[in-house]
């Protein structure tokens, strides 16, 4: 490809380098076929044109997520793209449908959490960033949609991350399959828990890897017809059996052998083991121990893993007993026996190991010896026993060891599968294949030969898949691909496995001849394949051979080929082990008992390997394959290190380069029409004039430049290999010519401008010279005239100066004399005033001193005299104290108490004096109120006089009186502050206080008497009201039952008239035990029934009439409930902005006393009705109507219901005067307007059914709220996916004035605005409470924020400057909508968009490279995390102005912080999670509404006409 490219000086190219694999540089000189290239590393190299590859100068600095989008699809381009993405922690990259995963060697938890799985669920492949979840989702979708089983092939070196990738795939498939847990653990966990066991028995150290898988593992996840996981299984293939007996240096045998040798001492003694070096199967290699690996700890961990997968302790002992027996078998050496060509154990050591192996196998020692040293040949006539020579006995020993280990490994796999659980009836499966990769070491033996054969077969399968994908791409684009040749590796496979004549066939043939050696086998290969292009004989070796594999040439050493290929199927071995007394050992060989009678036969490991490989390929061929290639970026297993040569070798071994080669055979370069025109439109600008068709424009452009072999698809231009470089070369040539023209024009312009400037300068210089001469002559003339004028003015100046000096001197002398006189006078005045002040202060001081001395002397004299008098008095008191000491002390105490009480009394008197006026005014108000109450009381008493006797038995209702504090604390503080000022007036006011106190006591007594009268009147009125209400209820019941009584009287004709008249008029009939069941749909409380008079029930009625009465009563109640439900299921609208249905239901329940019923069916009927009405979840108007009704009914229930038996406490009666007076005033009938019976909401004692109904209603409110919210999200979701990315516009078209654009960019945002407005109108029309509307839009805006922000982080094409401007304009529309909707409905919705607002704000900032990390985190994007900022900064690219992102220092700082977070095990996902919780409570709903809002609500008109609902008129 490189040879066909024409490059020019200045072209960017890739050149090979022995250390870095490839270096980029610029061609600085071209000499014939040689190029001089200046590399970016500073090195200058000379290369041939055939070894140079072009570099795309316009490639994004962060790489592309799909390498088929590369302009140049070649080896250095692929390597550079992977390195660029690895540097920004983008470890996944597509190559078509193939996923390349580069191990980061650090935790990236944000890539694998549940939020990320939710994003990839159902997304189209390639729509989001590359990820294993995308591959798993594509496989799952194909399985569900097409009904075809899928397989995912995960390959790569050990340490490349195959296991982690497999975990992620199974985790996602378990997430999609829906089988959460099985026996406490998920399917994914059960499969992964088996890894330590399989690694212990199937992994070993190789030359390159310390934990290399020596078998292939195919994990099947089984699905049922509905796509749910129904089971799982692990299939193993191609176990390397020869490693059990032969180990090359410096490799190791399987891990389990070394673990067992390092086991605890009791296990070592039980199995008679020792150090690993003493066993022949382990000491063939110098490598016994591994660094940083403790075999003893691994042994314990393996046994724990066995317990986890369901292997019992007895089975574990049996497993390790078999492993120990294999080790002892390897130490059995043979020598010549007594007979000819016979053999026997060599020495006592060999006998010891033979006996130990027999004990561990639990078989007979002699039988084990015979199975190793003898062979039984069965003929038609007799059975012949043949001795084996020592060499043949050793081969028999190794064969036994290999077959036992193989059987043990198969048993482990079956046990694990049984533990996981398989589904034999599963319809589909998704398999994940984890198998060893291509191997090429310095010494390559039979193991590498088999492994590379496996990879050749898988590569053939891979190539066919890649070519199939290429065909599908070409077919989809409707281009001709029939002439493209498909070249695969069938010739290599024929070389190895063809029958007859293949390498494996020749190897089997050599193994069957006893005298064959590796030299004869090699010579046979040389003769057979001397002309084969894939087979090469090394020059310096007589037994090696080289095969040209797809990944490179590998030289194999044949020394151990024959020994490792031999695998005899010995009947004696099978018979021996099947007869073992150990059930575990015999169980492994039960299937082979039937063959025990047959003689031994030769079995080739190579042939068996080929058969298993064919089975694996048949399994893969029956599924649709998907590929993940894992790459290990370095051998030191550390992050941020990318070794080019190492990665390049893995890409070759993984077949990625082969896939690229297949792509290059067709059309490796594919460009969308708009991109192609944008890049190459300048080659033929005339083809774009007047054209609006991109396809024709591209076709005309390619024809214009004379390119052949291209293809025009439906959406892309397809170019053959090298054509992209040719177009770029022509583009560079056009740009170069354009640059030359621009340079010529610029030089001409500069020269012309220089001439004009020079000519103007000359003209200006001449004008300046002429002007200078004229000015010189004019200056001389001015100088002569000026000299005369100067002389005249000088003489005048001198005369004036002499006069002014004389005049100024006279004035100065006069001024000085006058000033001196004035200053002297001022000084004298100041001295006089100062003397007077000093004298006054001195006199004052002397007078004060004399006064103080006199006062001090007087005080001293007084003190001395008082002291003398006091001492005299003291002597007298001491004399009297002996008799009156106790009395004197008590007197002193009482005097102090009197003084204190006097002070308090004075303070109280002052307070009462100030409060008297206020109390007087309030007494007058109370008197007027009392008079009004008395008038009302008289009227009420006259009206209810006839019913006093019946009402006396009624329960007395104690009015609830709240205590109101009387003391005015503000007044008290004011009185305290004025206390000091009023001390002087105390004596003068004492008389007035006494008089006022008497008046106060009289007024207090009068007020208390009036208060008692008022309270008694109030209690009587409340009793009368209660009795009236009960009377009304009794009248209603009496009216309902009166008609029934008439029927009963007619039926009592046979009863004597006299007995009928002995009874009083028939009162309402209480429910009998049968009729008590249902009353308006609920059961009557037994306590209420017990309180009714027992004698009022007539006991002489007939049973038939009683049953008819009960039926009519129950039917009437059911009819009432049915009428209510039939009414409310209709949309009966709203009254005064409140739902009529909710209010009607509440009034009916309140009237029927359903809240106080112990058992009822009304609530169940209502709940069923609501549930059936909201089944149609797509009708937002209907759902909003029911949200309004259920929320209003819940509010009314919240305000009405109180728990049963938890009656309100009586507040303590106020003790103060103002408290009693205030409560009496507030609870008076005049202030209440006789309205307790007319209250909208009345508290009732709620029973269990009512409380349960409230809980169910709360659940329905939350459910309807969630349905409405989710409906809005579903409506907006398809629009949001269109709003995150601006409609694409072609740059080239815009530059040339022609538009290929589509619809208006703002249309999607306007659709969102229209949807929000329509939704808000629907909620308003149904009068949904604003608190619910606010929460709906708050959560919806949060959902918009999550969707837009997550899409921005997952799609690189969205992180552009133009897209940021587009999204920002849409967010401005949302902000305008929030302002128009007002805070009552929008609330804090705009604040929920904080993440996308800050992210978009960052995208549209110019000169990002000048912004520091602190400015980003503190000013621009404080709410975004480091992972989110890093993601945006690395994905950003400017499609308008080609500006740079943030500086590398900022990127480095973010990477360091992310590494620290990862080391701290903090899982910081860069994706946001949508909050689907219920953001409100019943209390929030209760506080948002008011009871008075329902005062004017009218019940349903339909029910007002019904006779059973006359109570709704009240």
CSV table of N, CA, C and O in Angstrom, one decimal, residues 45 76 81 93 241 248 257 631 844 871 961 999 1191 1324 1466 1474:
chain,number,residue,atom,x,y,z
A,45,UNK,N,15.9,10.5,9.9
A,45,UNK,CA,16.1,9.2,9.4
A,45,UNK,C,15.9,9.3,7.8
A,45,UNK,O,15.2,10.1,7.3
A,76,UNK,N,0.6,1.6,11.8
A,76,UNK,CA,0.9,2.8,12.7
A,76,UNK,C,-0.3,3.6,13.1
A,76,UNK,O,-0.3,4.1,14.2
A,81,UNK,N,-3.7,5.5,17.4
A,81,UNK,CA,-5.1,5.7,17.9
A,81,UNK,C,-5.3,5.1,19.2
A,81,UNK,O,-5.9,5.7,20.1
A,93,UNK,N,-11.9,0.5,22.3
A,93,UNK,CA,-12.0,1.0,21.0
A,93,UNK,C,-12.6,0.0,20.0
A,93,UNK,O,-12.3,-1.2,20.2
A,241,UNK,N,-2.7,-31.8,28.2
A,241,UNK,CA,-2.4,-33.0,29.0
A,241,UNK,C,-0.9,-33.4,29.1
A,241,UNK,O,-0.5,-33.9,30.1
A,248,UNK,N,8.8,-27.9,30.3
A,248,UNK,CA,10.0,-27.3,29.7
A,248,UNK,C,10.5,-26.3,30.7
A,248,UNK,O,9.8,-25.6,31.5
A,257,UNK,N,-0.2,-29.0,41.9
A,257,UNK,CA,0.9,-29.8,42.4
A,257,UNK,C,1.7,-29.1,43.4
A,257,UNK,O,2.0,-29.6,44.5
A,631,UNK,N,-5.8,-6.5,25.3
A,631,UNK,CA,-4.4,-6.1,25.1
A,631,UNK,C,-3.7,-5.7,26.4
A,631,UNK,O,-4.3,-4.9,27.2
A,844,UNK,N,-10.8,77.9,92.9
A,844,UNK,CA,-11.7,76.7,93.0
A,844,UNK,C,-11.0,75.6,93.7
A,844,UNK,O,-11.6,74.9,94.5
A,871,UNK,N,-20.6,51.8,121.1
A,871,UNK,CA,-20.0,50.9,122.1
A,871,UNK,C,-20.7,50.9,123.4
A,871,UNK,O,-20.8,49.9,124.1
A,961,UNK,N,-61.2,25.0,77.0
A,961,UNK,CA,-60.8,26.3,77.3
A,961,UNK,C,-59.3,26.3,77.3
A,961,UNK,O,-58.6,25.6,78.0
A,999,UNK,N,-61.0,49.2,95.5
A,999,UNK,CA,-61.8,49.1,94.3
A,999,UNK,C,-61.5,47.9,93.5
A,999,UNK,O,-62.4,47.3,92.9
A,1191,UNK,N,-55.8,13.2,46.0
A,1191,UNK,CA,-55.0,14.1,46.9
A,1191,UNK,C,-56.0,14.9,47.8
A,1191,UNK,O,-55.7,15.1,49.0
A,1324,UNK,N,-53.3,22.0,35.4
A,1324,UNK,CA,-54.0,23.2,35.9
A,1324,UNK,C,-55.5,23.0,35.7
A,1324,UNK,O,-56.4,23.3,36.6
A,1466,UNK,N,-13.0,4.6,46.2
A,1466,UNK,CA,-14.3,5.4,46.2
A,1466,UNK,C,-14.8,5.3,44.8
A,1466,UNK,O,-14.2,5.7,43.8
A,1474,UNK,N,-31.0,8.9,37.8
A,1474,UNK,CA,-32.3,9.6,37.8
A,1474,UNK,C,-33.0,9.2,39.1
A,1474,UNK,O,-33.0,8.0,39.5
